[in-house]
PDB file of C-alpha atoms in Angstrom:
ATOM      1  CA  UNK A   1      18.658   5.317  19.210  1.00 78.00           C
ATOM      2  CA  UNK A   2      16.172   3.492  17.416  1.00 82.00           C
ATOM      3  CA  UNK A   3      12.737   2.972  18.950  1.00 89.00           C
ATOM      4  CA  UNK A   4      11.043   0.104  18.482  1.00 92.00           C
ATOM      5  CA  UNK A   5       7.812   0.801  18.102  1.00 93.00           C
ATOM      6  CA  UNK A   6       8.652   2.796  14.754  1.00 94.00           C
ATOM      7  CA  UNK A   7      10.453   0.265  13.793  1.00 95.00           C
ATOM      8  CA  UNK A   8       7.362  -2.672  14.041  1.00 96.00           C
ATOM      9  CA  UNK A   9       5.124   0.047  11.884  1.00 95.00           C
ATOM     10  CA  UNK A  10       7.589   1.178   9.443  1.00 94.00           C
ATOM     11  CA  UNK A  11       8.363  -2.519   8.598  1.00 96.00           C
ATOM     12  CA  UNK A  12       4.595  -3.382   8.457  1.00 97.00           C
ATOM     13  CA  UNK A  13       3.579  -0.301   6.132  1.00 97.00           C
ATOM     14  CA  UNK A  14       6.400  -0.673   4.037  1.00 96.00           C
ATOM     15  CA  UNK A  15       6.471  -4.425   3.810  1.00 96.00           C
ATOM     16  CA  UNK A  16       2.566  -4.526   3.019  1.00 97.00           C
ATOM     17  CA  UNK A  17       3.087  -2.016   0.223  1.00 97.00           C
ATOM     18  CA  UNK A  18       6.184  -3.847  -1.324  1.00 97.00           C
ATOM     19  CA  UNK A  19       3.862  -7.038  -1.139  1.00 97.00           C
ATOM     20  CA  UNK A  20       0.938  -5.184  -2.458  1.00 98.00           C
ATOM     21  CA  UNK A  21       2.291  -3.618  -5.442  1.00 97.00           C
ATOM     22  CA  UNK A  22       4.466  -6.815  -6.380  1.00 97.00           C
ATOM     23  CA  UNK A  23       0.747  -9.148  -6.446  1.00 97.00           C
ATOM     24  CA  UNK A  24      -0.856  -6.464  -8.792  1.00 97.00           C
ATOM     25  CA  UNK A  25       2.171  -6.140 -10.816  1.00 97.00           C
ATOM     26  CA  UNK A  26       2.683  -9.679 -11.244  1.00 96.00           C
ATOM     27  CA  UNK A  27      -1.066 -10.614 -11.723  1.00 97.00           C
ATOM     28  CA  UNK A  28      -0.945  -8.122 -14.253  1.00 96.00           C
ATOM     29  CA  UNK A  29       2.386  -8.262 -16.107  1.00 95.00           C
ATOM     30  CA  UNK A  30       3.219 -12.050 -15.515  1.00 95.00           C
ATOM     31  CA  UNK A  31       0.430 -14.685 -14.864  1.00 95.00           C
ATOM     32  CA  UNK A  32      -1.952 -12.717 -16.883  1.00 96.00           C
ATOM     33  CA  UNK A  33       0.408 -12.524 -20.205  1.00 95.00           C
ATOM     34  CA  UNK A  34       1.742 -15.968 -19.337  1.00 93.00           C
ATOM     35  CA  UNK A  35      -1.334 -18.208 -18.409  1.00 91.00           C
ATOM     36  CA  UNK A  36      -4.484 -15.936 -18.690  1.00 93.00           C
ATOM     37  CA  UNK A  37      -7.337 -17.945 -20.377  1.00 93.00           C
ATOM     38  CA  UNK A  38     -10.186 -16.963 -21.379  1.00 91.00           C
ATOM     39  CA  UNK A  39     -11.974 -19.756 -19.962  1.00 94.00           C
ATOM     40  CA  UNK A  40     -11.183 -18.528 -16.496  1.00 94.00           C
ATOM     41  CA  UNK A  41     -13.749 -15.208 -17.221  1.00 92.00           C
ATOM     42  CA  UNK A  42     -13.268 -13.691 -13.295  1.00 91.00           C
ATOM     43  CA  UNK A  43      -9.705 -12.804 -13.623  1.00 93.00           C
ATOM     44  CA  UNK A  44      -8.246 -15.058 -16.701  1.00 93.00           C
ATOM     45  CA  UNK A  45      -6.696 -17.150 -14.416  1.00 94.00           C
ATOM     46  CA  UNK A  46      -7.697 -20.578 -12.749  1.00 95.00           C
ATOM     47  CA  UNK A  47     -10.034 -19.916  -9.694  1.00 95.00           C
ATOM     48  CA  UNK A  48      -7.827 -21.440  -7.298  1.00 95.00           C
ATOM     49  CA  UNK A  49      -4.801 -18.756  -8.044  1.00 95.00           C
ATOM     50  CA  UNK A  50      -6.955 -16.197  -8.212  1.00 96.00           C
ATOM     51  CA  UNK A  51      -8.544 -17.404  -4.454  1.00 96.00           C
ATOM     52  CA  UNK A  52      -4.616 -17.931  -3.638  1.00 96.00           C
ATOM     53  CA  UNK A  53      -4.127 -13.884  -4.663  1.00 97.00           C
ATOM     54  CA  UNK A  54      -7.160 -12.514  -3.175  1.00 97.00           C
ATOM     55  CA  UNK A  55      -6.121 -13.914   0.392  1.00 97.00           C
ATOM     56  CA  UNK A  56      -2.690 -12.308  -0.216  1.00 97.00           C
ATOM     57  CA  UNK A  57      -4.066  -9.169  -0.830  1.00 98.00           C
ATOM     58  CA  UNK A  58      -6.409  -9.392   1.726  1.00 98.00           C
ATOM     59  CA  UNK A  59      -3.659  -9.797   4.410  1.00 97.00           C
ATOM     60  CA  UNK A  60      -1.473  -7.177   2.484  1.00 97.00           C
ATOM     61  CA  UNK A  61      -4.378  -4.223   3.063  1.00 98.00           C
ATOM     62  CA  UNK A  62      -5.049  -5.395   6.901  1.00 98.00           C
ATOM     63  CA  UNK A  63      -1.325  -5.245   7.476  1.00 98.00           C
ATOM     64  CA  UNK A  64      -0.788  -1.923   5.654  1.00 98.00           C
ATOM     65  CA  UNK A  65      -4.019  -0.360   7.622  1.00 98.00           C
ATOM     66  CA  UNK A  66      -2.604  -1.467  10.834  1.00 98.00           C
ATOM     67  CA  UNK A  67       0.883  -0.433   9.914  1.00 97.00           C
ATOM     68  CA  UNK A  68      -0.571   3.003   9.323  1.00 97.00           C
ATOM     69  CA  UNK A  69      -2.497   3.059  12.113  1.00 97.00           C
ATOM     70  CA  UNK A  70       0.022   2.163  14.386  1.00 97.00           C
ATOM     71  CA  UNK A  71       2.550   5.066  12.651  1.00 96.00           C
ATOM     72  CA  UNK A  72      -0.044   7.456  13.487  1.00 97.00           C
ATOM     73  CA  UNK A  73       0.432   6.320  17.238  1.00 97.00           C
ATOM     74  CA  UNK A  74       3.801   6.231  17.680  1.00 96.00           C
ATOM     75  CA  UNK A  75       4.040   9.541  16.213  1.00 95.00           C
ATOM     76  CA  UNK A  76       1.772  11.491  18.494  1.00 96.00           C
ATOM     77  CA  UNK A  77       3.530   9.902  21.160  1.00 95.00           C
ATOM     78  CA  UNK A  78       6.582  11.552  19.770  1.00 94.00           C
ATOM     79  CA  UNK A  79       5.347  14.443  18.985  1.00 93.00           C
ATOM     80  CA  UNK A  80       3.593  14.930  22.835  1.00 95.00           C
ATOM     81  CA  UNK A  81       5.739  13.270  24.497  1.00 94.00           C
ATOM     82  CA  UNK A  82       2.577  11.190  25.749  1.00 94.00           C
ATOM     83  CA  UNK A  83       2.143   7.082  25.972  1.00 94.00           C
ATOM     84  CA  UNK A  84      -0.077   5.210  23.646  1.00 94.00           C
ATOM     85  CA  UNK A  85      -3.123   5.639  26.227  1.00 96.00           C
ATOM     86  CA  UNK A  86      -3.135   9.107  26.453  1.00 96.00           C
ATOM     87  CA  UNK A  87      -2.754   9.488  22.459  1.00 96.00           C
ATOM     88  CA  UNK A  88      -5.686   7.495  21.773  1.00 95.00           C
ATOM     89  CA  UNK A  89      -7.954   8.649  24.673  1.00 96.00           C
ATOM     90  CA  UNK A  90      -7.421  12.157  24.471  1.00 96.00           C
ATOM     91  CA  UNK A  91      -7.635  11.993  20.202  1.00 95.00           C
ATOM     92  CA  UNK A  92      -3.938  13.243  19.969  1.00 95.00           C
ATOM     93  CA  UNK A  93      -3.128  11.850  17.239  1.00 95.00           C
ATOM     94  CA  UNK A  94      -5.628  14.105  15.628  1.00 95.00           C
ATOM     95  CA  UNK A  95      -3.727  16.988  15.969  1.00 95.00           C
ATOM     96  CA  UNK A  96      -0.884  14.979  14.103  1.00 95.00           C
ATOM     97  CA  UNK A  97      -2.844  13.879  11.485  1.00 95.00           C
ATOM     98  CA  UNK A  98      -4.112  17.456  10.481  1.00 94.00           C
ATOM     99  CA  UNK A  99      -1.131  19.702  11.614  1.00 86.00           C
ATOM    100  CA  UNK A 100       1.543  18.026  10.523  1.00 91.00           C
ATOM    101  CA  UNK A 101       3.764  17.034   7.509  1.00 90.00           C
ATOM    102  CA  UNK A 102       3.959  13.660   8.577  1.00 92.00           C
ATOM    103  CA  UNK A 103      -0.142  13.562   8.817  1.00 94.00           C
ATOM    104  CA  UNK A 104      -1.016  14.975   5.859  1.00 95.00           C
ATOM    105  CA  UNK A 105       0.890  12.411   3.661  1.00 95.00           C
ATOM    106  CA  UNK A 106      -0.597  10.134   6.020  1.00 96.00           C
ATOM    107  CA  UNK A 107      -3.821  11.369   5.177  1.00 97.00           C
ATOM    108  CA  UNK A 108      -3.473  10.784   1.630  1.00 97.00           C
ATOM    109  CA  UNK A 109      -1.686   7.359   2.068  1.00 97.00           C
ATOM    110  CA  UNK A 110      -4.560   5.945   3.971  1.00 98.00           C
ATOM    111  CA  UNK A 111      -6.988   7.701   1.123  1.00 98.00           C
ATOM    112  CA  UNK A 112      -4.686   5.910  -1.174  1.00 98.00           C
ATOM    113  CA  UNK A 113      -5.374   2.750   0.771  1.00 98.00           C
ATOM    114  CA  UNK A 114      -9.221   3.069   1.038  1.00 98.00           C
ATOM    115  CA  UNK A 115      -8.783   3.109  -2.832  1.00 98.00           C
ATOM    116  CA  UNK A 116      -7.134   0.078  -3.248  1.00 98.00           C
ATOM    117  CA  UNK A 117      -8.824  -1.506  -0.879  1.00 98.00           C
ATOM    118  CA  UNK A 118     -12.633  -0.548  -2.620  1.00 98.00           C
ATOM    119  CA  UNK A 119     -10.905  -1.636  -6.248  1.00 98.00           C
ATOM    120  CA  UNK A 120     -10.308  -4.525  -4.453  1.00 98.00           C
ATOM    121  CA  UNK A 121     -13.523  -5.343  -2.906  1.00 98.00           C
ATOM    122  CA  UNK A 122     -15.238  -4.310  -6.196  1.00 97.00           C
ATOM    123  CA  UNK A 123     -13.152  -6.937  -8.041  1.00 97.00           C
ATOM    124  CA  UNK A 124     -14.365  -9.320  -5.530  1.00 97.00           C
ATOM    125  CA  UNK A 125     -17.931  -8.443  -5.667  1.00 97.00           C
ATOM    126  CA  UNK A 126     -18.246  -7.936  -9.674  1.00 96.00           C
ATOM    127  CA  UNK A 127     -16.487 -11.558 -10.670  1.00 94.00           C
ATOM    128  CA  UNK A 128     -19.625 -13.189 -11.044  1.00 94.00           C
ATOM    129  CA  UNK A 129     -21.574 -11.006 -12.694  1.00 95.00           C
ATOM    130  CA  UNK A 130     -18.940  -8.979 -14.639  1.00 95.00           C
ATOM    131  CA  UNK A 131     -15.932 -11.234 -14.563  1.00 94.00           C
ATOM    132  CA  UNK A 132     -14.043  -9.023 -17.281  1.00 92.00           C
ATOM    133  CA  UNK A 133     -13.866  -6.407 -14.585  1.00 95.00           C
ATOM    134  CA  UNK A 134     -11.500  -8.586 -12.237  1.00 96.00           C
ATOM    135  CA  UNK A 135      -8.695  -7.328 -14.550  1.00 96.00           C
ATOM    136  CA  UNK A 136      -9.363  -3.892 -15.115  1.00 96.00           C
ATOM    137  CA  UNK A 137      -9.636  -3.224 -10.808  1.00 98.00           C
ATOM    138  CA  UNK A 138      -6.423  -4.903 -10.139  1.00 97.00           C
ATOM    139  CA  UNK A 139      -4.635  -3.329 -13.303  1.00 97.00           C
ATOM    140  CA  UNK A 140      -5.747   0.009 -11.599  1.00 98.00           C
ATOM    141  CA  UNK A 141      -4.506  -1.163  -7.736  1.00 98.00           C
ATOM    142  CA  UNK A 142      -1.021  -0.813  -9.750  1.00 98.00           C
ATOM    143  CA  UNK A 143      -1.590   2.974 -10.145  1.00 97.00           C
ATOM    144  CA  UNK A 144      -2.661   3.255  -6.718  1.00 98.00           C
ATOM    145  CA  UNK A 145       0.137   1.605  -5.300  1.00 98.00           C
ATOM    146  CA  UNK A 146       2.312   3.754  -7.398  1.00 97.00           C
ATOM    147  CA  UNK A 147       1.247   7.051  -6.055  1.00 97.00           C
ATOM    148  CA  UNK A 148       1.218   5.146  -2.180  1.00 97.00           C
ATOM    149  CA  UNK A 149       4.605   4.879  -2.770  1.00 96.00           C
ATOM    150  CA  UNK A 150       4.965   8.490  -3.913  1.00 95.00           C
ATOM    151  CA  UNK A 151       4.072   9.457  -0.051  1.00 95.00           C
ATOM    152  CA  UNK A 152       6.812   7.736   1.341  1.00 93.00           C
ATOM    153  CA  UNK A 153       9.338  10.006  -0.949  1.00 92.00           C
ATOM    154  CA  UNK A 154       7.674  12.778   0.028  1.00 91.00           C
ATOM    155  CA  UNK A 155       7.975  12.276   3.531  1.00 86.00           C
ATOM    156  CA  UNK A 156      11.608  10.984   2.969  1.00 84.00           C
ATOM    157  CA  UNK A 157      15.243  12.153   3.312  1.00 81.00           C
ATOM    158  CA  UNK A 158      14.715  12.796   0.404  1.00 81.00           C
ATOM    159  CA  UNK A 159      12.778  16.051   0.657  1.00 79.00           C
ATOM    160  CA  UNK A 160      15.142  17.400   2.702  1.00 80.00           C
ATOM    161  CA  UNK A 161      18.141  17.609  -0.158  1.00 82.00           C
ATOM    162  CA  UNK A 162      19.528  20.863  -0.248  1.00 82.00           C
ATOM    163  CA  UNK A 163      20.010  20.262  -3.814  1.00 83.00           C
ATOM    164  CA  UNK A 164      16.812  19.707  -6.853  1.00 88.00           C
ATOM    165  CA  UNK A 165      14.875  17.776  -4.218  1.00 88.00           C
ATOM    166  CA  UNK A 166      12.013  17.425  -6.684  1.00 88.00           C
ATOM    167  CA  UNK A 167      14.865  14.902  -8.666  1.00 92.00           C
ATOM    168  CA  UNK A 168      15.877  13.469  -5.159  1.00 90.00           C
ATOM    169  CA  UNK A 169      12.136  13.086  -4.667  1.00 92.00           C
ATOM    170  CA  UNK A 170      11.890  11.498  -7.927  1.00 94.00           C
ATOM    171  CA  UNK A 171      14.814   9.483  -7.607  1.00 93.00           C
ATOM    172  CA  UNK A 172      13.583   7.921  -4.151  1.00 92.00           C
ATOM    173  CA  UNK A 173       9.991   7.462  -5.984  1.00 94.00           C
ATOM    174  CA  UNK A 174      11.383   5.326  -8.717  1.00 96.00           C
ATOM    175  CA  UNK A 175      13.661   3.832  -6.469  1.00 95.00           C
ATOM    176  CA  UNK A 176      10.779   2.579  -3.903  1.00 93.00           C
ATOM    177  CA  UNK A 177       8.875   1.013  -7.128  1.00 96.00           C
ATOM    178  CA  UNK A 178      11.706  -0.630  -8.364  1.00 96.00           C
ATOM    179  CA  UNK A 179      11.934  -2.483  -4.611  1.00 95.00           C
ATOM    180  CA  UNK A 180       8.318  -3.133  -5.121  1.00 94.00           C
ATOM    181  CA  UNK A 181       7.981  -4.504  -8.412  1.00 94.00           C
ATOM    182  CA  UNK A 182      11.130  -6.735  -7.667  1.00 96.00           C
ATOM    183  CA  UNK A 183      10.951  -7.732  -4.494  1.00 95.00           C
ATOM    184  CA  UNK A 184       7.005  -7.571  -4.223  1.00 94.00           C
ATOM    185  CA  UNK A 185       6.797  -9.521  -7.256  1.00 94.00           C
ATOM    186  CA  UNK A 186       9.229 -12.224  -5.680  1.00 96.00           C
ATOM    187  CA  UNK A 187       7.568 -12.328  -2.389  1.00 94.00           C
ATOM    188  CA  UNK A 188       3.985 -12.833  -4.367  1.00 92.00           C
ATOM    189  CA  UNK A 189       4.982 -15.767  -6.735  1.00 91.00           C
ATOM    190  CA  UNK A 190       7.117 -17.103  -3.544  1.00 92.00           C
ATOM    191  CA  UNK A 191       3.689 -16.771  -1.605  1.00 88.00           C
TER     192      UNK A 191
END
């Protein structure tokens, strides 16, 4: 039986990071090499995509926080058998987040996200008085995303193969980036 609560959070956290990659992947690897200028110093593209990008990743990081958040939650409830008052006011979902599997990819997923979110506000803070650095921060929000995505094959059927799960592992990794270039990339030029 499915519960619905995982459900909402694993199609926020995974949706958000599809979304995320697919904006710094296509900033980087098709407006950029397409229509960068030069003129346009803070990003090489016109001010008003570059405004239209920074609200889409703004809303990408505040969904993929929450998503996380809300994992985290549902979890402990799981895992104690507890409702979502009880997890928060008692801190359960502390012991999830340091003695579990599940919490310590979390942990690095949201230390992931702290990353790409500070690239992000640094690219937003530096674009007037180092415009050339717009590029480099977002360019580098690619890498991030790439290892975010590494904690969901970690955490995946995939690490339970009985068989090489380092390639099934590997397989799931490449997998989740191909979804996120693709259909990330889609969803950003769409939005």
């Amino acid at each position: 039986n499915a519960v619905p609560l995982e459900i909402v959070w694993r199609v926020l956290v995974l949706a958000s990071a599809v979304l995320l990659l697919g904006v710094f992947s296509v900033y980087a690897m098709v407006l950029v090499p397409a229509w960068g200028s030069t003129k346009y110093p803070a990003g090489l593209l016109p001010p008003r995509v570059m405004s239209r990008l920074n609200w889409i990743v703004g809303a990408g990081l505040v969904l993929a926080f929450g998503g996380n958040l809300l994992a985290l939650v549902q979890q402990s409830m799981v895992f104690f058998g507890a409702d979502a008052g009880r997890v928060v006011s008692e801190q359960l979902y502390n012991v999830v987040r340091i003695g579990t599997r599940f919490g310590d990819t979390w942990n690095v997923r949201m230390i992931l996200l702290a990353i790409v979110a500070l690239l992000f506000a640094a690219s937003l803070y530096y674009r007037k008085s180092q415009p050339e650095s717009v590029r480099a921060f977002w360019v580098a929000n690619i890498w991030a995303m790439a290892l975010i995505f590494g904690t969901f094959s970690v955490a995946s059927h995939a690490a339970g193969s009985l068989l090489l799960p380092w390639v099934a592992i590997l397989r799931d990794w490449l997998h989740g980036l191909a979804v996120g270039f693709w259909a990330g990339g889609a969803a950003a030029l769409l939005a």
